[in-house]
Tab-separated table of C-alpha atoms in Angstrom:
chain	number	residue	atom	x	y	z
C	24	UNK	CA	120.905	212.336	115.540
C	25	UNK	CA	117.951	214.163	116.764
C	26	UNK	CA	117.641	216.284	114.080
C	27	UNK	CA	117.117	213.702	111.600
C	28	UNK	CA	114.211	212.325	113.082
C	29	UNK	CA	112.699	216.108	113.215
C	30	UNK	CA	113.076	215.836	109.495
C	31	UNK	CA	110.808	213.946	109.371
C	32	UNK	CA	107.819	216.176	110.430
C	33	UNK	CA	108.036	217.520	107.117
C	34	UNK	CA	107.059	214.164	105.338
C	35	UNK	CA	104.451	213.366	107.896
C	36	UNK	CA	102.568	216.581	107.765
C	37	UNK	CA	102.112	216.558	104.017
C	38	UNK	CA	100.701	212.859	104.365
C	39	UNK	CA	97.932	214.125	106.361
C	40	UNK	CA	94.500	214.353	104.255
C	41	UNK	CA	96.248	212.286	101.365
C	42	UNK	CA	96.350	208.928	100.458
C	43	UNK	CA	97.275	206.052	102.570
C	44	UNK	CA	100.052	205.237	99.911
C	45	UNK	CA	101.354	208.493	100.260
C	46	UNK	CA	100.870	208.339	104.191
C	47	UNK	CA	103.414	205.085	103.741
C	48	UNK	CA	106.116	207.441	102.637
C	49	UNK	CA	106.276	209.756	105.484
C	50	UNK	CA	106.314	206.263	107.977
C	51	UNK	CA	109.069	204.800	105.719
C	52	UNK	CA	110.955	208.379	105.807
C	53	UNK	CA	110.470	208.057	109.798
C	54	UNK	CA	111.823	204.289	110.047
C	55	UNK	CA	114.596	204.897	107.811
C	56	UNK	CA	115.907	207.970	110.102
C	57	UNK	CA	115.596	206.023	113.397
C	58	UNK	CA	116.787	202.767	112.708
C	59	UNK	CA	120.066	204.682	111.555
C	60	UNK	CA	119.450	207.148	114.842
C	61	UNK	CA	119.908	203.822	116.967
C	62	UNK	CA	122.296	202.183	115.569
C	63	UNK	CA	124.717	205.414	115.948
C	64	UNK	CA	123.595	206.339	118.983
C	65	UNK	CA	124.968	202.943	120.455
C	66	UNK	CA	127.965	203.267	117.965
C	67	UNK	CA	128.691	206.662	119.516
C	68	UNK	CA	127.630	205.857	123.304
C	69	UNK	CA	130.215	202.871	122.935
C	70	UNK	CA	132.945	204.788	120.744
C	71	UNK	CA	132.996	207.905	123.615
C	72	UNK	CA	132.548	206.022	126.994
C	73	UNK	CA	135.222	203.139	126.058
C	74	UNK	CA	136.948	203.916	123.205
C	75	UNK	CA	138.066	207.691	123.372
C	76	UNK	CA	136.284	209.221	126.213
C	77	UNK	CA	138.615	212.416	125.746
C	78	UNK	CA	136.975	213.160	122.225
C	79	UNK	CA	133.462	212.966	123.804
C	80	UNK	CA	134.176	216.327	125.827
C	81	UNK	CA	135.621	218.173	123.242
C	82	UNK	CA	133.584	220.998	121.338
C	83	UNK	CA	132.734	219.353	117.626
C	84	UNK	CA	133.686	221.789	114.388
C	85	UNK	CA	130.866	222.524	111.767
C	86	UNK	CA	133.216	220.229	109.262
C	87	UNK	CA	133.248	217.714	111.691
C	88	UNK	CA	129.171	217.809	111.919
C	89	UNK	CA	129.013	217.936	107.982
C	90	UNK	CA	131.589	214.652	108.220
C	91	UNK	CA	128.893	212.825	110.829
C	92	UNK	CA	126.197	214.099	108.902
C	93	UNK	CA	127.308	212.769	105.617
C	94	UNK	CA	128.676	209.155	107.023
C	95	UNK	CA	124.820	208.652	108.984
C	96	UNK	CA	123.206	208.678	105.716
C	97	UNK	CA	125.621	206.950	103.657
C	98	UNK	CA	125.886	204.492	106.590
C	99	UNK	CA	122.157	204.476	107.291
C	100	UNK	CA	121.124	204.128	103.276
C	101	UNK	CA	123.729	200.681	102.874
C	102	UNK	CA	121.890	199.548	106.352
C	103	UNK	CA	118.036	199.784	104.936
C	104	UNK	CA	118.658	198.643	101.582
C	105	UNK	CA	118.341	194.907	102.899
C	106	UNK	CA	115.419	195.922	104.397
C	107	UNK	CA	113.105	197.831	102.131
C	108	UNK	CA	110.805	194.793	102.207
C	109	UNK	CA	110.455	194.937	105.649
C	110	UNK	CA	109.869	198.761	105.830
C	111	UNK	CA	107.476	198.940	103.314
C	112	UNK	CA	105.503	196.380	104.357
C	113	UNK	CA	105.278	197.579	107.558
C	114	UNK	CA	104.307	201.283	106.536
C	115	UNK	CA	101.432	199.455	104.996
C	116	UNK	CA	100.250	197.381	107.599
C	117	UNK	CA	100.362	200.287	110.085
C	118	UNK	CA	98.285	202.591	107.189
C	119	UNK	CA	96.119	199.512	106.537
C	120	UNK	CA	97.017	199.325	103.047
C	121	UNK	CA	95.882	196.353	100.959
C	122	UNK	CA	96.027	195.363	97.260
C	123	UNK	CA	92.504	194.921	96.769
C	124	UNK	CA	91.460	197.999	98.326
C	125	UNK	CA	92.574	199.429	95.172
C	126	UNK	CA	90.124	199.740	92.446
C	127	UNK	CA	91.510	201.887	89.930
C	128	UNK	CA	94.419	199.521	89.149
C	129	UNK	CA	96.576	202.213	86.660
C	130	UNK	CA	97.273	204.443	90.225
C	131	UNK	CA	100.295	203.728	91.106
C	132	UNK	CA	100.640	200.878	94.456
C	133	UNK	CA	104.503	201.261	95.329
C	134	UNK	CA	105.583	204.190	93.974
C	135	UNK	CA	105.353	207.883	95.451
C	136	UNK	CA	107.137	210.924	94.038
C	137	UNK	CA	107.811	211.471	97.849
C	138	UNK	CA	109.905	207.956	98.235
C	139	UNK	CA	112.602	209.848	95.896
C	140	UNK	CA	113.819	211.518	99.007
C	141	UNK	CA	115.342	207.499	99.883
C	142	UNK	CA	116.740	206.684	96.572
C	143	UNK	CA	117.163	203.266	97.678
C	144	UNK	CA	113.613	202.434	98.960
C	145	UNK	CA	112.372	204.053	95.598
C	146	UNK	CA	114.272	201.645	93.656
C	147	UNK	CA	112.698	198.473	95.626
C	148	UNK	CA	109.330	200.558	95.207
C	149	UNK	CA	109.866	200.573	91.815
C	150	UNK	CA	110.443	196.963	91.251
C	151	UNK	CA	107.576	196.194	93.139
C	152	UNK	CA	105.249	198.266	90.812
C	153	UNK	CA	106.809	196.601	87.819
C	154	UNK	CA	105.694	193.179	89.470
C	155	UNK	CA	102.164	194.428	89.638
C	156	UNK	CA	102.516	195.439	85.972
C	157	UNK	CA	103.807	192.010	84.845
C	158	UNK	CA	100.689	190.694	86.854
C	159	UNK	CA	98.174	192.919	85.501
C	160	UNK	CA	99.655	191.955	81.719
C	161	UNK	CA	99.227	188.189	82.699
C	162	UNK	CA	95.570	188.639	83.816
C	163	UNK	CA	94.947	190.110	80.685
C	164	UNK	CA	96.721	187.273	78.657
C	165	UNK	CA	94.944	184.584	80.280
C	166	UNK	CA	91.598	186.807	79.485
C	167	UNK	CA	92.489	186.928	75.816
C	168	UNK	CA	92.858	183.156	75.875
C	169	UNK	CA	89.438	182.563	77.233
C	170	UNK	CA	87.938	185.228	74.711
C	171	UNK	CA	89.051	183.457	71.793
C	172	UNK	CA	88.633	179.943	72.601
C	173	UNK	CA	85.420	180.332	74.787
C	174	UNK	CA	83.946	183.238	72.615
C	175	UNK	CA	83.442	185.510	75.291
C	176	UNK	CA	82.322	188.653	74.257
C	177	UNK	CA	82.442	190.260	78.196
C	178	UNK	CA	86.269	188.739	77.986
C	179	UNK	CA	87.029	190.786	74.518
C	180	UNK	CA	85.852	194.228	76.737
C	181	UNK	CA	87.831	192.994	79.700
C	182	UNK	CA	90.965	192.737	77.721
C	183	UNK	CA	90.264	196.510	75.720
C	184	UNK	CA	89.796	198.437	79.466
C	185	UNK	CA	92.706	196.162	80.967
C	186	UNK	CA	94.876	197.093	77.937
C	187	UNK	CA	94.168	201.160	78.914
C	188	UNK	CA	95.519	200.398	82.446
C	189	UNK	CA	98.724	198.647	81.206
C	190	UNK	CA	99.588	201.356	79.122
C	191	UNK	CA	98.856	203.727	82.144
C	192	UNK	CA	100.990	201.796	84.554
C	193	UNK	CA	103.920	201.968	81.885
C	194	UNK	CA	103.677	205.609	80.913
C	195	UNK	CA	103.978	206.051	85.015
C	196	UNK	CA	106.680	203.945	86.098
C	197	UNK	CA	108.883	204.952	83.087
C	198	UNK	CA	108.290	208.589	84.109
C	199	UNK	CA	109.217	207.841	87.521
C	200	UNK	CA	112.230	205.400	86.663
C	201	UNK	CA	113.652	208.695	84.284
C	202	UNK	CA	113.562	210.944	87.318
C	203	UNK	CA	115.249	207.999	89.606
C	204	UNK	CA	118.091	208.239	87.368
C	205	UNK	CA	118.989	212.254	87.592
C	206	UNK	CA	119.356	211.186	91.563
C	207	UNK	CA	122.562	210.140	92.910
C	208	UNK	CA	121.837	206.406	92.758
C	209	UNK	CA	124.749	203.448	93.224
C	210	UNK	CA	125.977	201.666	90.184
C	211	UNK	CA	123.653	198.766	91.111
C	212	UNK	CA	120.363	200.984	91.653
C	213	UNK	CA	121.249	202.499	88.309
C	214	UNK	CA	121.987	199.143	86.470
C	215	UNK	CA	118.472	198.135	87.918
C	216	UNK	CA	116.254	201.265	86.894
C	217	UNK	CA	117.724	200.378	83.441
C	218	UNK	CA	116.801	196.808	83.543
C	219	UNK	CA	113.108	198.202	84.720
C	220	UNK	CA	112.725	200.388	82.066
C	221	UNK	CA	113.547	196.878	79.265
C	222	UNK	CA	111.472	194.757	81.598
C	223	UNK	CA	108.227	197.326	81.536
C	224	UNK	CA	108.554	197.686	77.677
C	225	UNK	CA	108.044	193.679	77.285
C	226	UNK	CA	105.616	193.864	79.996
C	227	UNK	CA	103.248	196.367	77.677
C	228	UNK	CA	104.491	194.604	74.851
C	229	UNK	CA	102.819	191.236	76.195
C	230	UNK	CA	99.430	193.780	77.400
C	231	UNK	CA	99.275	194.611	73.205
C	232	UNK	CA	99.522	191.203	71.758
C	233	UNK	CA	96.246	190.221	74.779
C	234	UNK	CA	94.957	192.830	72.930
C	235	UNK	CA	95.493	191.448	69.411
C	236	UNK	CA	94.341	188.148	70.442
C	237	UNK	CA	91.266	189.745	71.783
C	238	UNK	CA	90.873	191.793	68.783
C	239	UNK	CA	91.079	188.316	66.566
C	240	UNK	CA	88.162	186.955	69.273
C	241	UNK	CA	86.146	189.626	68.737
C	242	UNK	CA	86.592	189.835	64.391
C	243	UNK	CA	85.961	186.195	64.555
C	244	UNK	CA	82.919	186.571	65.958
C	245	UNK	CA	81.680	189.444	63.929
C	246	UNK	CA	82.320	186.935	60.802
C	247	UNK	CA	81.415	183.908	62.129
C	248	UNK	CA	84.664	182.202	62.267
C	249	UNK	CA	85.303	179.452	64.082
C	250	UNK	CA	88.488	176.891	64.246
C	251	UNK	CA	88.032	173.223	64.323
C	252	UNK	CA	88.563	170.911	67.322
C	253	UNK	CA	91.995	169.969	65.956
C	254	UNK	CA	92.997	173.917	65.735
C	255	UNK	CA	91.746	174.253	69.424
C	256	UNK	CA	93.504	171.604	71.017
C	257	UNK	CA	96.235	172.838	69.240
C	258	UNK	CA	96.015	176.372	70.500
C	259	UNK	CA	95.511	175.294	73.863
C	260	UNK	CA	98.754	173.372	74.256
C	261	UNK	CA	100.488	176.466	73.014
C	262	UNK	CA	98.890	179.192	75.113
C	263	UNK	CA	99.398	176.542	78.296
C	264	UNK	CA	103.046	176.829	77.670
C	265	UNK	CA	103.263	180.480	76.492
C	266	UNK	CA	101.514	181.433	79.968
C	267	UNK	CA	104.039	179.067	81.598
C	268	UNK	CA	107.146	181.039	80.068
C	269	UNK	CA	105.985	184.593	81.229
C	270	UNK	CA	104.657	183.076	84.718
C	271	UNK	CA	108.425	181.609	84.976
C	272	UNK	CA	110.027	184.993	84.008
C	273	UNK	CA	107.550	187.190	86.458
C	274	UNK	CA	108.991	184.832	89.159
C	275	UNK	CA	112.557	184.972	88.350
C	276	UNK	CA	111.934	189.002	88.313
C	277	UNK	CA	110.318	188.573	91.407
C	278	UNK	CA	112.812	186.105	93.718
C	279	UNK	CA	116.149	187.272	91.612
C	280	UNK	CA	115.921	183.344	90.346
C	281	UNK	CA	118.146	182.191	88.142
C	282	UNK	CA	116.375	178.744	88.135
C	283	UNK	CA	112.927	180.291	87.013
C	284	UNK	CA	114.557	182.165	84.519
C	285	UNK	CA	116.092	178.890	83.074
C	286	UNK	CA	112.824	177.468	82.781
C	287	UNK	CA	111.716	180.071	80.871
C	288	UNK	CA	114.273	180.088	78.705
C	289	UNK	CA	113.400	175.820	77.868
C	290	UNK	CA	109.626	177.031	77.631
C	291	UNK	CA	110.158	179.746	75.356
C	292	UNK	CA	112.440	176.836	72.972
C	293	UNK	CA	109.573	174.750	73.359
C	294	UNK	CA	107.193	177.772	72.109
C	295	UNK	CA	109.324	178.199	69.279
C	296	UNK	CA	109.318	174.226	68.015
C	297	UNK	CA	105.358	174.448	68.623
C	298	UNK	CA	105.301	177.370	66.689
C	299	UNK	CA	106.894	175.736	63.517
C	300	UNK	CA	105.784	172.821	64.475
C	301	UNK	CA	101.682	173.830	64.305
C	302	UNK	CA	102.627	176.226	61.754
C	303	UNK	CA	103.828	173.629	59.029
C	304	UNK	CA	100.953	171.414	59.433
C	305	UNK	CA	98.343	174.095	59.556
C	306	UNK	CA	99.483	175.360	55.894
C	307	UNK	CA	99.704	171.462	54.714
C	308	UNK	CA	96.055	171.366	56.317
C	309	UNK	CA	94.721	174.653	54.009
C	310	UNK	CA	96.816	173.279	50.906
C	311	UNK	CA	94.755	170.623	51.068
C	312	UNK	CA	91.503	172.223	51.637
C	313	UNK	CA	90.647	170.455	55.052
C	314	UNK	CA	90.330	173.761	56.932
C	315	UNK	CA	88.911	176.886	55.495
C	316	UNK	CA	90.738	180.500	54.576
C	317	UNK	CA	89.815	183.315	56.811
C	318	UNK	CA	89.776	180.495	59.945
C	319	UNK	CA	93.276	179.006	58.922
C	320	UNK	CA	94.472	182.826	58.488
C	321	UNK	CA	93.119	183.791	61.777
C	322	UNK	CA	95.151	180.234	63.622
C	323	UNK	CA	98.589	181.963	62.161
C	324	UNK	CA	98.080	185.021	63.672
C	325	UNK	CA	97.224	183.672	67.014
C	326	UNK	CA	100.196	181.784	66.568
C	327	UNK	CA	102.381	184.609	65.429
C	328	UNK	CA	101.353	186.155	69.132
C	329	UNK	CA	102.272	183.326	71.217
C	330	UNK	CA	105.360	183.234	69.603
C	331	UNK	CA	106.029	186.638	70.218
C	332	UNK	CA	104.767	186.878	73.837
C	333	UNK	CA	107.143	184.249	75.053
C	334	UNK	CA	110.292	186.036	73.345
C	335	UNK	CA	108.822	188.644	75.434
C	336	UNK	CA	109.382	186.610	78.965
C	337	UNK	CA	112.844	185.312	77.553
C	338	UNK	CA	113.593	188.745	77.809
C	339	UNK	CA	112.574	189.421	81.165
C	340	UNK	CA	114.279	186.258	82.153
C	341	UNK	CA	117.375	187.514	80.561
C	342	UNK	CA	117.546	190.006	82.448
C	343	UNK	CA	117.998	187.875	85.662
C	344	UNK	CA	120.437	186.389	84.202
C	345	UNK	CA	122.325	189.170	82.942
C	346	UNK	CA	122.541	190.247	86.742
C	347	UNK	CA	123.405	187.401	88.321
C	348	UNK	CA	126.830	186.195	86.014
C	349	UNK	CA	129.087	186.129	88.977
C	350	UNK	CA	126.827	185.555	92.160
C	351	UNK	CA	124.475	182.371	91.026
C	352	UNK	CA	120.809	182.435	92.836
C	353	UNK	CA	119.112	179.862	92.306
C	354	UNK	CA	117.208	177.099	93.832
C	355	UNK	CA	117.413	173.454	93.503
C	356	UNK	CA	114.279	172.083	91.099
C	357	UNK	CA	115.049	169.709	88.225
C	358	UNK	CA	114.724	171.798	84.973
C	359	UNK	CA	111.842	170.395	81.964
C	360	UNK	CA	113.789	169.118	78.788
C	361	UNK	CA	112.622	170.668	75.714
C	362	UNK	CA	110.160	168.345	74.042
């Protein structure tokens, strides 16, 4: 039991003069081996003095070491998976680690090529980074938003460095998820890193069409474009419930919700009868000439993205649903109809 503890030396030594993230590892490396050293200490204290005290004073075999050895860490790994959360939050309190002590937002938060070592605490890592991503894409969405409709040039530049960091943040976790899967992983940890690597496409997906929209902001300005009151009301109803759909699907990611995911999936119907809906009347409003060209060109584009960016949370939502067919999690909340 000892010895896996002393293991840990290793992991703790390298953290020194790096990062607190990486610092986190070597603490979650440490919990992971004594909360397994405890529980089999008492297993084998009870199973020696009560159960077969005879055993306990016999001389153990190197096979029957390698036997112990093997069962602690399989035994220890299906212990700490329920408890990832727990661990990794409390790595971070005790390295004082805090979200917005990060300022360079494409370094990786969760994720530390050290954690592979704990297979299963690299998967939870790894959904946790994907979160981040999802909420770094939404930041940027809403920013896109307010850069078209406010014309706000600051907002177009926002989006542009925002979109870098997104692509970042998905080049890195999908380079981290592809090593995850040459580990020995469970059937579940690998059905997961799969469903991460979908879910972070959409996610950059969602970053490029922010950055179309802010790209249609920022030509709109340079030719003095600009859409009518009727076109902006319109928009905004749209974006509100485009930006409800990927909020909904981030949160069903997030809780393993099968309710959130539902709501996405009436949001994103809803997107789609706006879509057509705004679409139609848009093209009867250019036929007859109550709206002009390059503005009426510009409102199907922006529409073109909405639509798009909400297929993009359906499919994020779909994959909550996809993993919970036979175990339903959900919670109790009445479910919008479709208008």
């Amino acid at each position: 039991m000892g010895q896996n503890i002393g293991t840990c030396v290793t992991a703790l030594i390298s953290g020194i003069g790096a990062t607190k993230t990486a610092k986190c590892v070597g603490y979650m490396h440490l919990m992971f081996n004594i909360t397994g050293t405890i529980v089999f200490s008492i297993v084998a204290i009870v199973y020696f003095t009560v159960l077969n005290p005879a055993m306990g004073g016999e001389i153990i075999t190197q096979t029957q070491i390698s036997a112990i050895h093997t069962i602690f860490n399989i035994g220890t790994t299906l212990m700490v998976i329920p408890l990832s959360n727990i661990i990794i939050k409390i790595a971070k309190r005790i390295n004082h680690v805090q979200e917005i002590e990060r300022k360079d937002e494409s370094q990786l938060v969760h994720l530390d090529k050290r954690i592979l070592e704990t297979p299963s605490l690299a998967v939870e890592g790894a959904k946790l980074e994907t979160l981040r991503l999802g909420r770094i894409a939404l930041e940027n969405l809403q920013s896109s938003f307010d850069a078209l409709i406010k014309k706000d040039h600051d907002k177009i530049e926002e989006v542009k460095q925002r979109e870098n960091v997104v692509d970042k943040v998905c080049d890195s976790i999908s380079e981290y998820l592809i090593k995850l899967c040459t580990l020995q992983i469970s059937e579940k940890d690998n059905q997961t890193v799969t469903s991460l690597l979908n879910t972070i496409s959409d996610m950059e997906r969602v970053g490029d069409h922010a950055e179309n929209i802010a790209e249609l902001a920022e030509e709109m300005e340079r030719e003095e474009i600009t859409f009518s009151n009727m076109a902006l009301d319109e928009l905004s109803e749209m974006t509100k419930v485009t930006l409800a759909s990927y909020e909904n699907a981030l949160k069903a990611l997030e809780n393993n919700d099968i309710t959130y995911a539902m709501k996405t999936a009436v949001l994103e119907e809803q997107v789609d009868a706006l879509e057509k809906k705004l679409r139609a009347s848009h093209i009867d409003r250019l036929s007859n000439a109550e709206c002009n060209v390059n503005s009426g060109i510009h409102f199907l584009e922006m529409l073109g993205n909405l639509e798009r960016v909400s297929d993009h949370a359906m499919n994020i939502a779909q994959v909550v649903l996809n993993e919970n067919r036979v175990e339903k999690n959900y919670h109790d909340e009445a479910i919008m109809p479709v208008v």
